[in-house]
Amino acid sequence: MDYVWIALLVLIIMGKRQLAPRPVSARIVTVPLILALYGGYLAAKLSVGVGETASLLIGLGLGAAVGLYQGRFVRVFEQGGVWMTQGSVVTLGIWLLSIPLRLVIKYGFTELFHIPVKLTGSYMFVPYLFSLSGIMLGRAVYLIIKYPDEFQQAAGVSRQERNYINRGHRF
C-alpha cells in the first residue's frame, strides 16, 4: 500500500513540474540525451537481448511521438528578457495518458512475444528512462523547430551571427 502513496506523490510532483514555467536552456536537449545514454549503458551492461532492445527502442520512439504532440501545447514566452516554456493542462493530460501506453509496451510487448526480460528488480526503471527521454526529446525537437529564433536567442546567438553562419561563414 505504501507504493501506491509513493507513486501518487511522484505523479503529483511530476504533474506540478509539467505546469511550472522554466527558462529555455541547453538542458532541454542535454538532459534527455543523458537519460537515454545512461539507459543504454545499463541495458548494454546487462546484455539485454534483441527483443528487449526492440522494446526499449519502441518505448523511445513512442515517447518521442508523445513529446512531439505534447510540444504543440507548450507555451513559449519571454519574461524579463528570458525565454521560458510552460506546459498546460493539455500537456499534463497527454503525459498522464501516455503512462498506460508505456506500461503496455513494457509488459505487453515482452509477454506477447515471450521475450526474456533482464531489466527487472533494481533495473526495472530503465525502460522508463528511454520513454521519458523520448518524450523530452520529442518536445524539444518540436519546440526548436517551431521557435528557432527564440531558442537560438536563448542559446546566446544573435540574429546577425545566425545570418553570418547561415551564409557559410565561420568565426
PDB file of C-alpha atoms in Angstrom:
ATOM      1  CA  MET A   1       0.000   0.000   0.000  1.00  0.00           C
ATOM      2  CA  ASP A   2       2.947   2.330   0.657  1.00  0.00           C
ATOM      3  CA  TYR A   3       3.962   2.027  -3.006  1.00  0.00           C
ATOM      4  CA  VAL A   4       0.606   3.458  -4.082  1.00  0.00           C
ATOM      5  CA  TRP A   5       1.190   6.574  -1.961  1.00  0.00           C
ATOM      6  CA  ILE A   6       4.734   6.940  -3.246  1.00  0.00           C
ATOM      7  CA  ALA A   7       3.559   6.576  -6.855  1.00  0.00           C
ATOM      8  CA  LEU A   8       0.777   9.112  -6.251  1.00  0.00           C
ATOM      9  CA  LEU A   9       3.257  11.546  -4.702  1.00  0.00           C
ATOM     10  CA  VAL A  10       5.610  11.134  -7.665  1.00  0.00           C
ATOM     11  CA  LEU A  11       2.704  11.751 -10.080  1.00  0.00           C
ATOM     12  CA  ILE A  12       1.724  14.930  -8.224  1.00  0.00           C
ATOM     13  CA  ILE A  13       5.298  16.241  -8.191  1.00  0.00           C
ATOM     14  CA  MET A  14       5.820  15.396 -11.882  1.00  0.00           C
ATOM     15  CA  GLY A  15       2.463  16.960 -12.744  1.00  0.00           C
ATOM     16  CA  LYS A  16       3.349  20.154 -10.910  1.00  0.00           C
ATOM     17  CA  ARG A  17       6.681  20.293 -12.768  1.00  0.00           C
ATOM     18  CA  GLN A  18       4.830  19.891 -16.082  1.00  0.00           C
ATOM     19  CA  LEU A  19       2.887  23.095 -15.363  1.00  0.00           C
ATOM     20  CA  ALA A  20       5.755  25.183 -13.960  1.00  0.00           C
ATOM     21  CA  PRO A  21       7.444  27.741 -16.246  1.00  0.00           C
ATOM     22  CA  ARG A  22      11.114  27.012 -16.932  1.00  0.00           C
ATOM     23  CA  PRO A  23      13.788  29.049 -18.687  1.00  0.00           C
ATOM     24  CA  VAL A  24      14.902  27.808 -22.079  1.00  0.00           C
ATOM     25  CA  SER A  25      18.406  26.393 -21.912  1.00  0.00           C
ATOM     26  CA  ALA A  26      20.560  23.666 -23.389  1.00  0.00           C
ATOM     27  CA  ARG A  27      19.100  21.349 -20.720  1.00  0.00           C
ATOM     28  CA  ILE A  28      16.052  20.904 -22.942  1.00  0.00           C
ATOM     29  CA  VAL A  29      18.229  18.626 -25.101  1.00  0.00           C
ATOM     30  CA  THR A  30      21.096  17.541 -22.857  1.00  0.00           C
ATOM     31  CA  VAL A  31      19.021  16.046 -20.016  1.00  0.00           C
ATOM     32  CA  PRO A  32      17.032  13.636 -22.233  1.00  0.00           C
ATOM     33  CA  LEU A  33      20.195  12.661 -24.096  1.00  0.00           C
ATOM     34  CA  ILE A  34      21.924  11.884 -20.801  1.00  0.00           C
ATOM     35  CA  LEU A  35      18.901   9.817 -19.681  1.00  0.00           C
ATOM     36  CA  ALA A  36      18.900   7.835 -22.943  1.00  0.00           C
ATOM     37  CA  LEU A  37      22.661   7.286 -22.847  1.00  0.00           C
ATOM     38  CA  TYR A  38      22.531   6.156 -19.219  1.00  0.00           C
ATOM     39  CA  GLY A  39      19.654   3.794 -20.027  1.00  0.00           C
ATOM     40  CA  GLY A  40      21.632   2.461 -22.993  1.00  0.00           C
ATOM     41  CA  TYR A  41      24.681   1.968 -20.789  1.00  0.00           C
ATOM     42  CA  LEU A  42      22.652  -0.026 -18.247  1.00  0.00           C
ATOM     43  CA  ALA A  43      20.999  -2.112 -20.967  1.00  0.00           C
ATOM     44  CA  ALA A  44      24.403  -2.878 -22.514  1.00  0.00           C
ATOM     45  CA  LYS A  45      25.852  -3.668 -19.082  1.00  0.00           C
ATOM     46  CA  LEU A  46      23.159  -6.306 -18.566  1.00  0.00           C
ATOM     47  CA  SER A  47      23.496  -7.591 -22.151  1.00  0.00           C
ATOM     48  CA  VAL A  48      19.776  -7.352 -22.891  1.00  0.00           C
ATOM     49  CA  GLY A  49      18.579  -9.363 -25.851  1.00  0.00           C
ATOM     50  CA  VAL A  50      17.357  -8.176 -29.229  1.00  0.00           C
ATOM     51  CA  GLY A  51      13.695  -8.394 -28.204  1.00  0.00           C
ATOM     52  CA  GLU A  52      14.151  -6.342 -25.080  1.00  0.00           C
ATOM     53  CA  THR A  53      16.248  -3.825 -27.017  1.00  0.00           C
ATOM     54  CA  ALA A  54      13.400  -3.546 -29.526  1.00  0.00           C
ATOM     55  CA  SER A  55      11.024  -2.919 -26.621  1.00  0.00           C
ATOM     56  CA  LEU A  56      13.296  -0.131 -25.349  1.00  0.00           C
ATOM     57  CA  LEU A  57      13.524   1.457 -28.804  1.00  0.00           C
ATOM     58  CA  ILE A  58       9.754   1.256 -29.279  1.00  0.00           C
ATOM     59  CA  GLY A  59       9.357   2.997 -25.916  1.00  0.00           C
ATOM     60  CA  LEU A  60      11.813   5.679 -27.025  1.00  0.00           C
ATOM     61  CA  GLY A  61      10.012   6.147 -30.349  1.00  0.00           C
ATOM     62  CA  LEU A  62       6.549   6.235 -28.799  1.00  0.00           C
ATOM     63  CA  GLY A  63       7.859   8.672 -26.204  1.00  0.00           C
ATOM     64  CA  ALA A  64       9.209  10.903 -28.971  1.00  0.00           C
ATOM     65  CA  ALA A  65       5.820  10.833 -30.728  1.00  0.00           C
ATOM     66  CA  VAL A  66       4.069  11.757 -27.478  1.00  0.00           C
ATOM     67  CA  GLY A  67       6.606  14.551 -26.908  1.00  0.00           C
ATOM     68  CA  LEU A  68       6.147  15.913 -30.425  1.00  0.00           C
ATOM     69  CA  TYR A  69       2.401  16.050 -29.898  1.00  0.00           C
ATOM     70  CA  GLN A  70       2.808  17.486 -26.421  1.00  0.00           C
ATOM     71  CA  GLY A  71       5.056  20.239 -27.791  1.00  0.00           C
ATOM     72  CA  ARG A  72       2.118  21.680 -29.712  1.00  0.00           C
ATOM     73  CA  PHE A  73       0.559  22.725 -26.408  1.00  0.00           C
ATOM     74  CA  VAL A  74       3.654  24.119 -24.686  1.00  0.00           C
ATOM     75  CA  ARG A  75       3.695  27.877 -24.334  1.00  0.00           C
ATOM     76  CA  VAL A  76       6.925  29.721 -25.189  1.00  0.00           C
ATOM     77  CA  PHE A  77       7.111  33.300 -23.951  1.00  0.00           C
ATOM     78  CA  GLU A  78       9.567  35.977 -22.915  1.00  0.00           C
ATOM     79  CA  GLN A  79       9.669  37.066 -19.291  1.00  0.00           C
ATOM     80  CA  GLY A  80      12.142  39.674 -18.115  1.00  0.00           C
ATOM     81  CA  GLY A  81      14.368  39.149 -21.166  1.00  0.00           C
ATOM     82  CA  VAL A  82      14.470  35.367 -20.641  1.00  0.00           C
ATOM     83  CA  TRP A  83      12.686  32.890 -22.904  1.00  0.00           C
ATOM     84  CA  MET A  84      10.512  30.497 -20.908  1.00  0.00           C
ATOM     85  CA  THR A  85       8.489  27.363 -21.633  1.00  0.00           C
ATOM     86  CA  GLN A  86       5.417  26.300 -19.742  1.00  0.00           C
ATOM     87  CA  GLY A  87       3.249  23.237 -20.065  1.00  0.00           C
ATOM     88  CA  SER A  88      -0.524  23.294 -19.854  1.00  0.00           C
ATOM     89  CA  VAL A  89      -3.327  21.137 -18.578  1.00  0.00           C
ATOM     90  CA  VAL A  90      -3.382  19.553 -22.062  1.00  0.00           C
ATOM     91  CA  THR A  91       0.326  18.627 -21.881  1.00  0.00           C
ATOM     92  CA  LEU A  92      -0.252  17.182 -18.426  1.00  0.00           C
ATOM     93  CA  GLY A  93      -3.183  15.138 -19.754  1.00  0.00           C
ATOM     94  CA  ILE A  94      -1.127  13.856 -22.690  1.00  0.00           C
ATOM     95  CA  TRP A  95       1.638  12.841 -20.308  1.00  0.00           C
ATOM     96  CA  LEU A  96      -0.806  11.067 -17.978  1.00  0.00           C
ATOM     97  CA  LEU A  97      -2.475   9.246 -20.877  1.00  0.00           C
ATOM     98  CA  SER A  98       0.926   8.072 -22.114  1.00  0.00           C
ATOM     99  CA  ILE A  99       1.613   6.198 -18.855  1.00  0.00           C
ATOM    100  CA  PRO A 100      -0.665   3.232 -19.691  1.00  0.00           C
ATOM    101  CA  LEU A 101       0.835   3.085 -23.191  1.00  0.00           C
ATOM    102  CA  ARG A 102       4.299   2.814 -21.692  1.00  0.00           C
ATOM    103  CA  LEU A 103       3.128   0.047 -19.381  1.00  0.00           C
ATOM    104  CA  VAL A 104       1.609  -1.856 -22.317  1.00  0.00           C
ATOM    105  CA  ILE A 105       4.918  -1.645 -24.161  1.00  0.00           C
ATOM    106  CA  LYS A 106       6.961  -2.563 -21.118  1.00  0.00           C
ATOM    107  CA  TYR A 107       4.880  -5.577 -20.144  1.00  0.00           C
ATOM    108  CA  GLY A 108       2.584  -6.398 -23.066  1.00  0.00           C
ATOM    109  CA  PHE A 109       5.188  -6.411 -25.842  1.00  0.00           C
ATOM    110  CA  THR A 110       7.570  -8.652 -23.977  1.00  0.00           C
ATOM    111  CA  GLU A 111       4.783 -11.022 -22.857  1.00  0.00           C
ATOM    112  CA  LEU A 112       3.164 -11.178 -26.288  1.00  0.00           C
ATOM    113  CA  PHE A 113       6.391 -12.249 -27.970  1.00  0.00           C
ATOM    114  CA  HIS A 114       7.722 -14.252 -24.997  1.00  0.00           C
ATOM    115  CA  ILE A 115      10.820 -12.081 -24.742  1.00  0.00           C
ATOM    116  CA  PRO A 116      13.130 -12.849 -21.819  1.00  0.00           C
ATOM    117  CA  VAL A 117      13.469  -9.718 -19.711  1.00  0.00           C
ATOM    118  CA  LYS A 118      16.656  -8.805 -17.853  1.00  0.00           C
ATOM    119  CA  LEU A 119      15.608  -5.301 -16.813  1.00  0.00           C
ATOM    120  CA  THR A 120      13.796  -6.335 -13.640  1.00  0.00           C
ATOM    121  CA  GLY A 121      14.276  -5.736  -9.945  1.00  0.00           C
ATOM    122  CA  SER A 122      16.621  -2.834  -9.340  1.00  0.00           C
ATOM    123  CA  TYR A 123      16.847  -2.233 -13.116  1.00  0.00           C
ATOM    124  CA  MET A 124      13.110  -2.082 -13.830  1.00  0.00           C
ATOM    125  CA  PHE A 125      13.345   1.723 -14.230  1.00  0.00           C
ATOM    126  CA  VAL A 126      15.481   1.516 -17.398  1.00  0.00           C
ATOM    127  CA  PRO A 127      12.522   1.284 -19.846  1.00  0.00           C
ATOM    128  CA  TYR A 128      11.109   4.416 -18.227  1.00  0.00           C
ATOM    129  CA  LEU A 129      14.395   6.240 -18.836  1.00  0.00           C
ATOM    130  CA  PHE A 130      14.020   5.522 -22.543  1.00  0.00           C
ATOM    131  CA  SER A 131      10.368   6.523 -22.591  1.00  0.00           C
ATOM    132  CA  LEU A 132      10.858   9.739 -20.615  1.00  0.00           C
ATOM    133  CA  SER A 133      13.897  10.734 -22.639  1.00  0.00           C
ATOM    134  CA  GLY A 134      11.856  10.137 -25.801  1.00  0.00           C
ATOM    135  CA  ILE A 135       9.073  12.397 -24.525  1.00  0.00           C
ATOM    136  CA  MET A 136      11.541  15.112 -23.548  1.00  0.00           C
ATOM    137  CA  LEU A 137      13.444  14.875 -26.837  1.00  0.00           C
ATOM    138  CA  GLY A 138      10.244  14.895 -28.904  1.00  0.00           C
ATOM    139  CA  ARG A 139       9.008  18.004 -27.117  1.00  0.00           C
ATOM    140  CA  ALA A 140      12.407  19.680 -27.505  1.00  0.00           C
ATOM    141  CA  VAL A 141      12.557  18.906 -31.241  1.00  0.00           C
ATOM    142  CA  TYR A 142       9.063  20.300 -31.780  1.00  0.00           C
ATOM    143  CA  LEU A 143       9.821  23.494 -29.862  1.00  0.00           C
ATOM    144  CA  ILE A 144      13.195  24.046 -31.534  1.00  0.00           C
ATOM    145  CA  ILE A 145      11.617  23.619 -34.972  1.00  0.00           C
ATOM    146  CA  LYS A 146       8.616  25.823 -34.155  1.00  0.00           C
ATOM    147  CA  TYR A 147      10.591  28.537 -32.314  1.00  0.00           C
ATOM    148  CA  PRO A 148      14.109  28.502 -33.810  1.00  0.00           C
ATOM    149  CA  ASP A 149      14.830  32.194 -33.230  1.00  0.00           C
ATOM    150  CA  GLU A 150      13.746  32.052 -29.589  1.00  0.00           C
ATOM    151  CA  PHE A 151      15.887  29.010 -28.873  1.00  0.00           C
ATOM    152  CA  GLN A 152      18.907  30.389 -30.673  1.00  0.00           C
ATOM    153  CA  GLN A 153      18.481  33.678 -28.822  1.00  0.00           C
ATOM    154  CA  ALA A 154      18.280  31.764 -25.544  1.00  0.00           C
ATOM    155  CA  ALA A 155      21.485  29.993 -26.589  1.00  0.00           C
ATOM    156  CA  GLY A 156      23.147  33.384 -26.893  1.00  0.00           C
ATOM    157  CA  VAL A 157      23.428  33.528 -30.661  1.00  0.00           C
ATOM    158  CA  SER A 158      22.331  36.875 -32.116  1.00  0.00           C
ATOM    159  CA  ARG A 159      20.346  37.182 -35.342  1.00  0.00           C
ATOM    160  CA  GLN A 160      23.398  38.732 -37.064  1.00  0.00           C
ATOM    161  CA  GLU A 161      25.583  35.789 -36.044  1.00  0.00           C
ATOM    162  CA  ARG A 162      22.932  33.328 -37.314  1.00  0.00           C
ATOM    163  CA  ASN A 163      22.757  35.101 -40.678  1.00  0.00           C
ATOM    164  CA  TYR A 164      26.549  35.139 -40.872  1.00  0.00           C
ATOM    165  CA  ILE A 165      26.733  31.414 -40.059  1.00  0.00           C
ATOM    166  CA  ASN A 166      23.873  30.568 -42.454  1.00  0.00           C
ATOM    167  CA  ARG A 167      25.811  32.195 -45.302  1.00  0.00           C
ATOM    168  CA  GLY A 168      28.574  29.638 -44.759  1.00  0.00           C
ATOM    169  CA  HIS A 169      30.991  31.723 -42.728  1.00  0.00           C
ATOM    170  CA  ARG A 170      32.686  30.598 -39.533  1.00  0.00           C
ATOM    171  CA  PHE A 171      34.020  32.681 -36.695  1.00  0.00           C
TER     172      PHE A 171
END
